[in-house]
Coordinates of C-alpha atoms and ligand atoms in Angstrom, one line a residue:
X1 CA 0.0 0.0 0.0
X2 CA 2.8 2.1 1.1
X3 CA 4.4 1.6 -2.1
X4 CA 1.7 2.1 -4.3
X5 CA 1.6 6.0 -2.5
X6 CA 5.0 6.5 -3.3
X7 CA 4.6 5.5 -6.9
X8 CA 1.8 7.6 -7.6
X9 CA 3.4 10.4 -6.0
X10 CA 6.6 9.7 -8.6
X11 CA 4.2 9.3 -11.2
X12 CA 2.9 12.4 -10.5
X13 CA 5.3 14.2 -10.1
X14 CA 7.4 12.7 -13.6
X15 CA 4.0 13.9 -15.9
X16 CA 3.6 17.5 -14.2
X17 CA 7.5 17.8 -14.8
X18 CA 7.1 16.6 -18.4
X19 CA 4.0 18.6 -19.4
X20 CA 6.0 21.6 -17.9
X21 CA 8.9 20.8 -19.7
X22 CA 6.4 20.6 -23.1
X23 CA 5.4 23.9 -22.2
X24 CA 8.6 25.3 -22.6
X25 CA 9.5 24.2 -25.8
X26 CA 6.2 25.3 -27.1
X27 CA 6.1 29.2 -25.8
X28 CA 10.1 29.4 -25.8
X29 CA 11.6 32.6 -24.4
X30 CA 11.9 35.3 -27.2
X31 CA 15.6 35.3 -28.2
X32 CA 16.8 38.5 -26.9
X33 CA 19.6 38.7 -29.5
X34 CA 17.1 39.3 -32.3
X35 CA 17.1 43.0 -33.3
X36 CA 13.3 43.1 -34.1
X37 CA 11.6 46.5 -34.6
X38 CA 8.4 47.2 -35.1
X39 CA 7.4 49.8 -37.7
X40 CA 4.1 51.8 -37.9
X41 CA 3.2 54.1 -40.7
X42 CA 0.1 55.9 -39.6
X43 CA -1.9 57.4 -42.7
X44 CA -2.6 60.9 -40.7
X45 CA -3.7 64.1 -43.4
X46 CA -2.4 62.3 -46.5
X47 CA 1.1 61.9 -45.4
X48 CA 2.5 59.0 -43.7
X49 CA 3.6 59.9 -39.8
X50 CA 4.1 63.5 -41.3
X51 CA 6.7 62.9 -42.7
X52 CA 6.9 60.0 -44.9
X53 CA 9.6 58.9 -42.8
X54 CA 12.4 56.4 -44.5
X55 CA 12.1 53.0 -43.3
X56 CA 15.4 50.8 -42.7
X57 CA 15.3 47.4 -42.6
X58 CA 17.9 44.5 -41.8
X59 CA 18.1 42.7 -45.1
X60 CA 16.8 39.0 -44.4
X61 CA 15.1 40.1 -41.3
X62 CA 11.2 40.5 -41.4
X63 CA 10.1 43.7 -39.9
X64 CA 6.9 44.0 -38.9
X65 CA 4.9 46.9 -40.1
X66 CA 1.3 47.6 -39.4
X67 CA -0.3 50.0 -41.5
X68 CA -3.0 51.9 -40.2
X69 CA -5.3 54.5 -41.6
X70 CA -6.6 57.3 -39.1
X71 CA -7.6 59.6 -41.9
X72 CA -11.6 60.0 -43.1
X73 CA -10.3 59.4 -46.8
X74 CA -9.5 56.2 -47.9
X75 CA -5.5 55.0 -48.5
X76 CA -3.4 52.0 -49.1
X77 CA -0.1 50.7 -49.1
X78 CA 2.1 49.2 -51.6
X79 CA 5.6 48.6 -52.2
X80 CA 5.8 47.3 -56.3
X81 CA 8.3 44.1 -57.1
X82 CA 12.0 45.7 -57.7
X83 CA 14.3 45.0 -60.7
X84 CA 16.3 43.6 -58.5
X85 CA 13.9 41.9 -56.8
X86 CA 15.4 42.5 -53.6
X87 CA 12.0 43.3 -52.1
X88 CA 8.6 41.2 -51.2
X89 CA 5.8 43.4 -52.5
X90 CA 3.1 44.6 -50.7
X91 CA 0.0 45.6 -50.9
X92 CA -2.5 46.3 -47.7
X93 CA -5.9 46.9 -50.2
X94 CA -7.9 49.7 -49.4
X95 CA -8.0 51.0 -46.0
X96 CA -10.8 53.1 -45.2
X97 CA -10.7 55.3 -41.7
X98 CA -9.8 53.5 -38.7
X99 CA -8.8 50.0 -40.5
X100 CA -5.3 48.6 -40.4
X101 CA -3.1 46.0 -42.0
X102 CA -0.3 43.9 -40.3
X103 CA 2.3 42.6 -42.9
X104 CA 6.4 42.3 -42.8
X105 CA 8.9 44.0 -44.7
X106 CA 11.4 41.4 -46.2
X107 CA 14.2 42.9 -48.1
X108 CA 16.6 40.1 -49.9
X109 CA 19.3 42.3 -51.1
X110 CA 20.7 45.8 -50.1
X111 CA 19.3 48.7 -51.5
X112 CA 15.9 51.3 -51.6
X113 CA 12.8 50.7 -52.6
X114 CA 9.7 52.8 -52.6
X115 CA 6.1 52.7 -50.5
X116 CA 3.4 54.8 -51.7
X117 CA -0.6 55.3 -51.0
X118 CA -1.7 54.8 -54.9
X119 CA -4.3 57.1 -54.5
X120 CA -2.2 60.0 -53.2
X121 CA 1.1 60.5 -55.4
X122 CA 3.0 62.8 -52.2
X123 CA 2.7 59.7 -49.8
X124 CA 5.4 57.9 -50.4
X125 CA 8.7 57.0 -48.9
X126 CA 11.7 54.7 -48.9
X127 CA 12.4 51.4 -47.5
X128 CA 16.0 50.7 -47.2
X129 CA 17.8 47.2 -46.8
X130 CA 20.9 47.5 -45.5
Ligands
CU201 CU1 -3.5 57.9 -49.5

């Protein structure tokens, strides 16, 4: 009897172990060598963040970039295949006021590409892969 106690004890104390030890490997710790920033580009009065700022990105590191529209007028974003094809195009749709799009930036090779609202030719800016 005695030793039936101790071996469901063990055995408990052998699956709580392993289904913490699961746990681990399945939400692993974020690696805190990865240099990941965000970016957000904030359609605000046709321009975006002001100031169509230039974006720099690690080439073959995804950045994140939300796009998100706080104007009453409708705007997109797009970034157009390069001849170099050192960039993943994008292309958020239509965003009308208040919506926003998550996507990633993925530059392949060094160099500067363009983002741009198609409906507003003085939003646009430069992504750079470096
Ligand atoms: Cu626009």
């Amino acid at each position: 009897m005695r030793n039936n106690i101790i071996a469901v004890v063990v055995i408990s104390f052998a699956t709580v172990g392993a289904l913490w030890g699961i746990g681990n490997l399945m939400n692993p710790e974020p690696d805190a060598d990865l240099p990941v920033e965000d970016v957000l580009l904030i359609a605000q009065r046709s321009t975006f963040n002001g100031t169509n700022p230039d974006v720099y990105v690690t080439v073959n590191v995804p950045t994140k970039l939300v796009v998100q529209n706080n104007d009453a007028i409708t705007h997109d974003l797009k970034i157009d295949p390069s001849s170099n094809g050192g960039i993943t195009p994008i292309n958020t749709a239509p965003l009308r006021g208040g919506q926003d799009f998550l996507t990633a930036i993925v530059a392949s090779k060094t160099g500067t590409y363009e983002y741009y609202c198609s409906y507003h030719p003085q939003m646009r800016g430069h992504i750079i892969g470096r």
